[in-house]
mmCIF file with all atom_site columns, C-alpha atoms in Angstrom:
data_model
loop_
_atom_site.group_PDB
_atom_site.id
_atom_site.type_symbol
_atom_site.label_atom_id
_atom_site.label_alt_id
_atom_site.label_comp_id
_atom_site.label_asym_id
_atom_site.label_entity_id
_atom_site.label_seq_id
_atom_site.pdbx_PDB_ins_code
_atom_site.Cartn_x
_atom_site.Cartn_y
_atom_site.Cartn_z
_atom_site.occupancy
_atom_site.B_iso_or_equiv
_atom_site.pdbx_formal_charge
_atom_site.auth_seq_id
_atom_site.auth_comp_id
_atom_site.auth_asym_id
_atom_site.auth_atom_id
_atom_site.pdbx_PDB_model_num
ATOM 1   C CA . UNK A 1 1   ? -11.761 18.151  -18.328 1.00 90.00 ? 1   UNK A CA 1
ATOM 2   C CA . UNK A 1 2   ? -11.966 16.345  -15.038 1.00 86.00 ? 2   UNK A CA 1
ATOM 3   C CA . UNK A 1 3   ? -9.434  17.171  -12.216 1.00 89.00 ? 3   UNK A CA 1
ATOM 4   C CA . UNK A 1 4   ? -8.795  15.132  -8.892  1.00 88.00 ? 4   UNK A CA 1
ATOM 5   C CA . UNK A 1 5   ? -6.733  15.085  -5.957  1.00 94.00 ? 5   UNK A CA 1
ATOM 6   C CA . UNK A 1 6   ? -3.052  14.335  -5.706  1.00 96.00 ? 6   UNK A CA 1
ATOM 7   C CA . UNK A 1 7   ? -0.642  13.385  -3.616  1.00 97.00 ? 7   UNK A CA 1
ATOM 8   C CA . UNK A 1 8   ? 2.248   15.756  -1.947  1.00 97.00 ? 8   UNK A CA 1
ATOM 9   C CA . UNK A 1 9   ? 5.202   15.539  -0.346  1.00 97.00 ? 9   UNK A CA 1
ATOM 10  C CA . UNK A 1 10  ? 3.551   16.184  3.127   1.00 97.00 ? 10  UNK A CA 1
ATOM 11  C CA . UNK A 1 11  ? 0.580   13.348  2.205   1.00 97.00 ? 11  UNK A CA 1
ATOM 12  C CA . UNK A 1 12  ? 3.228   11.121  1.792   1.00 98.00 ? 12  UNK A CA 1
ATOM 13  C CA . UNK A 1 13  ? 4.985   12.154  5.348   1.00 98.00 ? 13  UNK A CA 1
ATOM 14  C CA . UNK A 1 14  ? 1.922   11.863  7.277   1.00 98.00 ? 14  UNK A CA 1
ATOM 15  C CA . UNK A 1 15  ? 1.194   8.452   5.514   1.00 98.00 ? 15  UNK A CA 1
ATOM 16  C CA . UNK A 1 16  ? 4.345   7.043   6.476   1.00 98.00 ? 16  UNK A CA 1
ATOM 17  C CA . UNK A 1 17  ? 4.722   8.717   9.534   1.00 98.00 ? 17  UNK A CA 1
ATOM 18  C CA . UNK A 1 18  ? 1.107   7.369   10.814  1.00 98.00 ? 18  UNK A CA 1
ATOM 19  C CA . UNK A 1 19  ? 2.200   3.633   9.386   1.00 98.00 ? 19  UNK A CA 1
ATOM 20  C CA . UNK A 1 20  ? 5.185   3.393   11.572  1.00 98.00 ? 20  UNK A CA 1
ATOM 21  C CA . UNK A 1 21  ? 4.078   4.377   14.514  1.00 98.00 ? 21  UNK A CA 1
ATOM 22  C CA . UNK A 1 22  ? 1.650   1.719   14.192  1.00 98.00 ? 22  UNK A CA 1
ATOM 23  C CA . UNK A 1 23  ? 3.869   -0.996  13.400  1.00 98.00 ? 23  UNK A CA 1
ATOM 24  C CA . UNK A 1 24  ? 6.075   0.145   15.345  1.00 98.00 ? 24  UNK A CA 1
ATOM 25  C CA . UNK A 1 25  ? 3.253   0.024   18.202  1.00 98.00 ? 25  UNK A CA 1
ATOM 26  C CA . UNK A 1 26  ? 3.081   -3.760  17.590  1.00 98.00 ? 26  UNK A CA 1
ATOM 27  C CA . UNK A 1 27  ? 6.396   -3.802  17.271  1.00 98.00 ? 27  UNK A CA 1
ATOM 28  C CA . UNK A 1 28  ? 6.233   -4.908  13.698  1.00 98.00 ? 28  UNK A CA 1
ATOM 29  C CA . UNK A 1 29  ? 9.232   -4.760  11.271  1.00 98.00 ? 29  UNK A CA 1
ATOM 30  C CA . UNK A 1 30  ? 8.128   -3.640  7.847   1.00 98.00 ? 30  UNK A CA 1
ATOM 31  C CA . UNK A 1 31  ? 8.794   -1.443  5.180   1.00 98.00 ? 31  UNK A CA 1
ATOM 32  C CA . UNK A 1 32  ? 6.325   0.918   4.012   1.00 98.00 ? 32  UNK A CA 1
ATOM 33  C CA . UNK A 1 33  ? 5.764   2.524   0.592   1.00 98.00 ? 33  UNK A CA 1
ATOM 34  C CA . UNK A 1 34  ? 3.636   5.350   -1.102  1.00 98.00 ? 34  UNK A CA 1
ATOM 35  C CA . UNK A 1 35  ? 2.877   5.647   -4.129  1.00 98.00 ? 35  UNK A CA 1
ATOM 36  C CA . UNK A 1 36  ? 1.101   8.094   -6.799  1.00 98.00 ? 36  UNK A CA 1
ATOM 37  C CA . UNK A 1 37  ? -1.852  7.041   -9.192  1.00 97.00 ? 37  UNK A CA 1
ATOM 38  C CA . UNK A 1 38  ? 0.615   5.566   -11.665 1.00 97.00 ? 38  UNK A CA 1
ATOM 39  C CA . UNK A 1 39  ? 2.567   3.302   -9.098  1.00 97.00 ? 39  UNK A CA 1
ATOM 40  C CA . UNK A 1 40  ? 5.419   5.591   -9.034  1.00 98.00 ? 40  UNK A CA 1
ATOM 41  C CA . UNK A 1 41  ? 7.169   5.729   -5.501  1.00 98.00 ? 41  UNK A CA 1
ATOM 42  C CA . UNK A 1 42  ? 7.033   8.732   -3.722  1.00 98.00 ? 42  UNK A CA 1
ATOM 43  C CA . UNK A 1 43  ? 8.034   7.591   -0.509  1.00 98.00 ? 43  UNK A CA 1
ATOM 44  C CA . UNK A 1 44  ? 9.499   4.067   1.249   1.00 98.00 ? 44  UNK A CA 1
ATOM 45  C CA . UNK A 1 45  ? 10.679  3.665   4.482   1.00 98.00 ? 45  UNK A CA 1
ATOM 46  C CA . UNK A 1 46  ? 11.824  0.260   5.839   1.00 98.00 ? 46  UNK A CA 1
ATOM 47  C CA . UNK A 1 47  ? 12.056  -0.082  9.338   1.00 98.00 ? 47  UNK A CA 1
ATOM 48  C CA . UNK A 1 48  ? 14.732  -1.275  11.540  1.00 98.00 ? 48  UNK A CA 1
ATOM 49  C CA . UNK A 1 49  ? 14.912  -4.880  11.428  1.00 98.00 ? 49  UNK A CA 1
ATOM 50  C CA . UNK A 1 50  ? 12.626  -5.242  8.956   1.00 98.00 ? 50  UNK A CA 1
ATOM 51  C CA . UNK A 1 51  ? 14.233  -7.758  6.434   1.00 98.00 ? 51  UNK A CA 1
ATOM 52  C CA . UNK A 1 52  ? 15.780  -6.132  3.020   1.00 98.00 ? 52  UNK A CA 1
ATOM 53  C CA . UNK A 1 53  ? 13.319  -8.077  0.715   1.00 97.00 ? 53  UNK A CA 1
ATOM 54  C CA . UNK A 1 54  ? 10.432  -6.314  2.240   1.00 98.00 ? 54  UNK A CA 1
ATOM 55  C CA . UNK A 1 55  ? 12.129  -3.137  0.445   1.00 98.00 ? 55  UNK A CA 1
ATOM 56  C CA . UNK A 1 56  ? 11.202  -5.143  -2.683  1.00 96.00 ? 56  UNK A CA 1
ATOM 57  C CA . UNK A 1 57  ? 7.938   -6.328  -2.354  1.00 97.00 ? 57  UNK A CA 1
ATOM 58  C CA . UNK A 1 58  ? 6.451   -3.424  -0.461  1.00 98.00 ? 58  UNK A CA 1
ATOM 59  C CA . UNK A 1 59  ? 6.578   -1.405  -3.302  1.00 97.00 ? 59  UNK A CA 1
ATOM 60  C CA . UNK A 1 60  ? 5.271   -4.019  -5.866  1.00 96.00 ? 60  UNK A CA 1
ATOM 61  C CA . UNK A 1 61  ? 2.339   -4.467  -3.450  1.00 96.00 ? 61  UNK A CA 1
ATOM 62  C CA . UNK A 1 62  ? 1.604   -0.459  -3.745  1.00 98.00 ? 62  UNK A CA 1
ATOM 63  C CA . UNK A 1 63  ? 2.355   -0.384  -7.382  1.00 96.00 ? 63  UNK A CA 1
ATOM 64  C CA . UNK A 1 64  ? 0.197   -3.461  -8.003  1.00 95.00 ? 64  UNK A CA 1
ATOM 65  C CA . UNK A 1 65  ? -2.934  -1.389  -5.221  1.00 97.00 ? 65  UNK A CA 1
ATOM 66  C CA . UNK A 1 66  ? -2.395  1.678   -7.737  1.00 97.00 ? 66  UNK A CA 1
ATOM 67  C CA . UNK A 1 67  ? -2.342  0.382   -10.725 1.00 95.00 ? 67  UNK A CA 1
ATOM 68  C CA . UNK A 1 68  ? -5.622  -2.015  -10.512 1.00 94.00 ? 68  UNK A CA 1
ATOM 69  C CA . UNK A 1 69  ? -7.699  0.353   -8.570  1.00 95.00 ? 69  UNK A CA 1
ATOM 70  C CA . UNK A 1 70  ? -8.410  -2.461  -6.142  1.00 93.00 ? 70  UNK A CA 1
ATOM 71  C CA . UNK A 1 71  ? -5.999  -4.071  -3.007  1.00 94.00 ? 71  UNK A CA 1
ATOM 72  C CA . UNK A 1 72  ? -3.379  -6.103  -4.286  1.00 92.00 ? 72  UNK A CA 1
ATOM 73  C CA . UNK A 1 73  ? -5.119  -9.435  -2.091  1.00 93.00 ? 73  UNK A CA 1
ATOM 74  C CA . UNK A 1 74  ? -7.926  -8.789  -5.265  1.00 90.00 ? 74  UNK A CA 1
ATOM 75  C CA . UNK A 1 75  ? -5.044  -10.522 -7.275  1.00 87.00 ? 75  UNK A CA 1
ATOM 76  C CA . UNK A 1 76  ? -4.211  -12.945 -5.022  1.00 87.00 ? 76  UNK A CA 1
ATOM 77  C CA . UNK A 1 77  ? -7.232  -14.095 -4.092  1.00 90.00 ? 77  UNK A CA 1
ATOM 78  C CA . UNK A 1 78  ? -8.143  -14.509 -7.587  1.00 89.00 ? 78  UNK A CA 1
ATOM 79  C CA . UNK A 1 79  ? -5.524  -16.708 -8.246  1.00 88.00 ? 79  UNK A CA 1
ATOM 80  C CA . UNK A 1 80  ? -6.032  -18.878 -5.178  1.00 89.00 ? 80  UNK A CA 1
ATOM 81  C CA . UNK A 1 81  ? -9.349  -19.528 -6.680  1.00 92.00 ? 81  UNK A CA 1
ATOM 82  C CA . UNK A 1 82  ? -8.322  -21.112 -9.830  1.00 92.00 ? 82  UNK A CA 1
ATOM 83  C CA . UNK A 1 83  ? -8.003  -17.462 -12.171 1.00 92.00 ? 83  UNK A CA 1
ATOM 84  C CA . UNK A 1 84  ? -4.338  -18.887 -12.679 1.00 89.00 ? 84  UNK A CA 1
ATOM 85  C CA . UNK A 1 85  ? -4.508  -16.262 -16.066 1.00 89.00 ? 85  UNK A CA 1
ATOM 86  C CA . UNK A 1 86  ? -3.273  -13.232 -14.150 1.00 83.00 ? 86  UNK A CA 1
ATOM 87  C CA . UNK A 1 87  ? -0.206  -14.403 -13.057 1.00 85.00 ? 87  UNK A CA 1
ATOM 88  C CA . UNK A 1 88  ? 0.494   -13.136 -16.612 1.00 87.00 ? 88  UNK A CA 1
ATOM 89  C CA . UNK A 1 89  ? -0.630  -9.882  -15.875 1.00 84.00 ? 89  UNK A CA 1
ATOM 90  C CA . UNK A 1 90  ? 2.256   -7.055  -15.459 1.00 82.00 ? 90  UNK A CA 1
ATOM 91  C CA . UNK A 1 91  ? 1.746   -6.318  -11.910 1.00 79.00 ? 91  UNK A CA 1
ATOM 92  C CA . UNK A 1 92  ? 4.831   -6.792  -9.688  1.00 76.00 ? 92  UNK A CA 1
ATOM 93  C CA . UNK A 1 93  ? 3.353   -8.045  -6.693  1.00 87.00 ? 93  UNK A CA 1
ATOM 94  C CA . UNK A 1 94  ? -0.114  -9.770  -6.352  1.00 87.00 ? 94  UNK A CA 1
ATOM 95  C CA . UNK A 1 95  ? 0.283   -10.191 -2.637  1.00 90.00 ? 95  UNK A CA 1
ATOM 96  C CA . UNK A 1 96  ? -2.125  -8.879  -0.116  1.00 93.00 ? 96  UNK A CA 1
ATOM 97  C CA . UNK A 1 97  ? -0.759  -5.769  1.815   1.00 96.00 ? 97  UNK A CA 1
ATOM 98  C CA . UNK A 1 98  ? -1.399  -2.969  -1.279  1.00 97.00 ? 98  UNK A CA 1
ATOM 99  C CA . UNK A 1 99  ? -3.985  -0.413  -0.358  1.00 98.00 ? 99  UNK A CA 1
ATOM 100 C CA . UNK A 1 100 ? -5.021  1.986   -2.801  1.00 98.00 ? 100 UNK A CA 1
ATOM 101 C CA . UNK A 1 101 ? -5.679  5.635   -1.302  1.00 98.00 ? 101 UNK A CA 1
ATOM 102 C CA . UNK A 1 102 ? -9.262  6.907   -2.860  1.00 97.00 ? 102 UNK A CA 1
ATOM 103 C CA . UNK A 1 103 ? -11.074 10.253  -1.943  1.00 95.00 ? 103 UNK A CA 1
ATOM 104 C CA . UNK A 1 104 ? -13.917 11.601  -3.551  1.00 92.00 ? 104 UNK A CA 1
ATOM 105 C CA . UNK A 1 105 ? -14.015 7.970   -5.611  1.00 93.00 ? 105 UNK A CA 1
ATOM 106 C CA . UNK A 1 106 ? -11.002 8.219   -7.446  1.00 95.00 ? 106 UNK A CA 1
ATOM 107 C CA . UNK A 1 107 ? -7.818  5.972   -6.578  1.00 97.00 ? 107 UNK A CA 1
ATOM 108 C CA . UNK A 1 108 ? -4.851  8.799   -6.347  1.00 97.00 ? 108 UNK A CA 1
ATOM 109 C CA . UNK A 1 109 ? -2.105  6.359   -5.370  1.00 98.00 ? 109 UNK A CA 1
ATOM 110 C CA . UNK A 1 110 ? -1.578  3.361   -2.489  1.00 98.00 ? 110 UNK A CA 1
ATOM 111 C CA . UNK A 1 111 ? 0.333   1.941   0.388   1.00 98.00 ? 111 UNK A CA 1
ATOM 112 C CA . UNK A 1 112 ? 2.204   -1.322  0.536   1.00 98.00 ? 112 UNK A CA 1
ATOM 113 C CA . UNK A 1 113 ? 3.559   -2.797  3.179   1.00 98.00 ? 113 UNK A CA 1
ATOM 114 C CA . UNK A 1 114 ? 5.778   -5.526  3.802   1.00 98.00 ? 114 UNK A CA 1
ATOM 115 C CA . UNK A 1 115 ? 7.233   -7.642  6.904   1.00 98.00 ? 115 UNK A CA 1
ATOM 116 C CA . UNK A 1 116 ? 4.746   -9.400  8.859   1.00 98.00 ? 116 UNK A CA 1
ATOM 117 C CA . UNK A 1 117 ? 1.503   -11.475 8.276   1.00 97.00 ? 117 UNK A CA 1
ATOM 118 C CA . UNK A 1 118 ? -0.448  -10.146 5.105   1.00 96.00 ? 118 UNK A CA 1
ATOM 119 C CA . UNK A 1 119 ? -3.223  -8.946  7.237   1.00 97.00 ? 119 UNK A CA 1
ATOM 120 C CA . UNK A 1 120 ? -1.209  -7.157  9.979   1.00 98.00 ? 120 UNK A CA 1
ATOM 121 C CA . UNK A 1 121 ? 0.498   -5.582  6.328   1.00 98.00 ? 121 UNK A CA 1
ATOM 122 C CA . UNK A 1 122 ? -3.127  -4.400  5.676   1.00 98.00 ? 122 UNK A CA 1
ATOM 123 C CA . UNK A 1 123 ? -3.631  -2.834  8.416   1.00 98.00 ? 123 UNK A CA 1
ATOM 124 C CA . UNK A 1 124 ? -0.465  -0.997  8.958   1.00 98.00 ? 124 UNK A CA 1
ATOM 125 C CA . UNK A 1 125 ? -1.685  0.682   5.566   1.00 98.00 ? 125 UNK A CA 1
ATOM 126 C CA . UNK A 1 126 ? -4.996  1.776   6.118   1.00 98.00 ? 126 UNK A CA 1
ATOM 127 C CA . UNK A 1 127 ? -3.660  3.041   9.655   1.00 98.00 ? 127 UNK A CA 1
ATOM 128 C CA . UNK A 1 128 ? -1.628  5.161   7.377   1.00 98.00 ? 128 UNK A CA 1
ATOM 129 C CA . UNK A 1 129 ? -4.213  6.254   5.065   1.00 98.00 ? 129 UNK A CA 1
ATOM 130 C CA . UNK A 1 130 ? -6.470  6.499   7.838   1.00 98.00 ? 130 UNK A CA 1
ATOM 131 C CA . UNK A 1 131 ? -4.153  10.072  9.405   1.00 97.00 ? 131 UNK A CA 1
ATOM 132 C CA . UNK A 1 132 ? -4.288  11.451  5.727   1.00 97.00 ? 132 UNK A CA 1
ATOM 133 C CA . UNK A 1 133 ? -8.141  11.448  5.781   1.00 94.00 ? 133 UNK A CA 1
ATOM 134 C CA . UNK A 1 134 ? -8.101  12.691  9.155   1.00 94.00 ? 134 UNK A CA 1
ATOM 135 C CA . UNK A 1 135 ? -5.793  15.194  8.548   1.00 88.00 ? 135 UNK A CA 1
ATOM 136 C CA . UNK A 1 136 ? -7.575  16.648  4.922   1.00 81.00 ? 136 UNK A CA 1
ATOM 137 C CA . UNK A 1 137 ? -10.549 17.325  7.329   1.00 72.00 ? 137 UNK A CA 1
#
């Protein structure tokens, strides 16, 4: 039997907490959402002003991070190049802005974030999953 990490309720505080300072930093308006290995939310937070569709697709993104082990611009680029076959795949959202959270090589849930450019979503996340690491040290 094989055991990993998971996420708790305080991972998922000090992820979100940690993302919205830093968009909030650039004064970006975004929502932000955690979620556990099996794209399940654990945690969303959408900022002030942050439009109500990014409460949509900022979970999709982390759902779609989670679920394919990889981040959700994997997807999207794929289909920019021609791989038109997975927009038939069940993912929600196959936008960039999905990171999946990994320690110790396994993938035990992601951040999406939604409300500005796709890269500035990016990094929001990993700024996120960036105080976790730090603070499992």
């Amino acid at each position: 039997m094989k055991t990993k990490p998971v996420l708790v309720a305080d991972d998922v505080k000090t992820i979100i907490q940690a993302a919205s300072r830093y968009a909030q930093e650039h004064d970006w308006r975004v929502t932000i959402s955690v979620v556990d290995d099996g794209g399940h939310l654990l945690g969303m937070l959408r900022l002030d002003g942050a439009s109500p569709m990014t409460a949509t697709i900022s979970p999709g993104k982390a759902r779609t991070a989670a679920l394919g082990r990889h981040e959700s611009s994997h997807y999207e680029e794929s289909i920019n190049s021609g791989r038109y076959a997975y927009l038939s795949v069940p993912m929600p959202v196959m936008l960039e802005g999905g990171v999946p959270i990994v320690v110790d090589g396994e993938v035990i849930g992601a951040v999406g974030v939604s409300g500005v450019k796709s890269t500035q979503d990016v990094e929001i996340g990993k700024a996120g999953i960036a105080a976790l690491m730090t603070a499992q040290r």
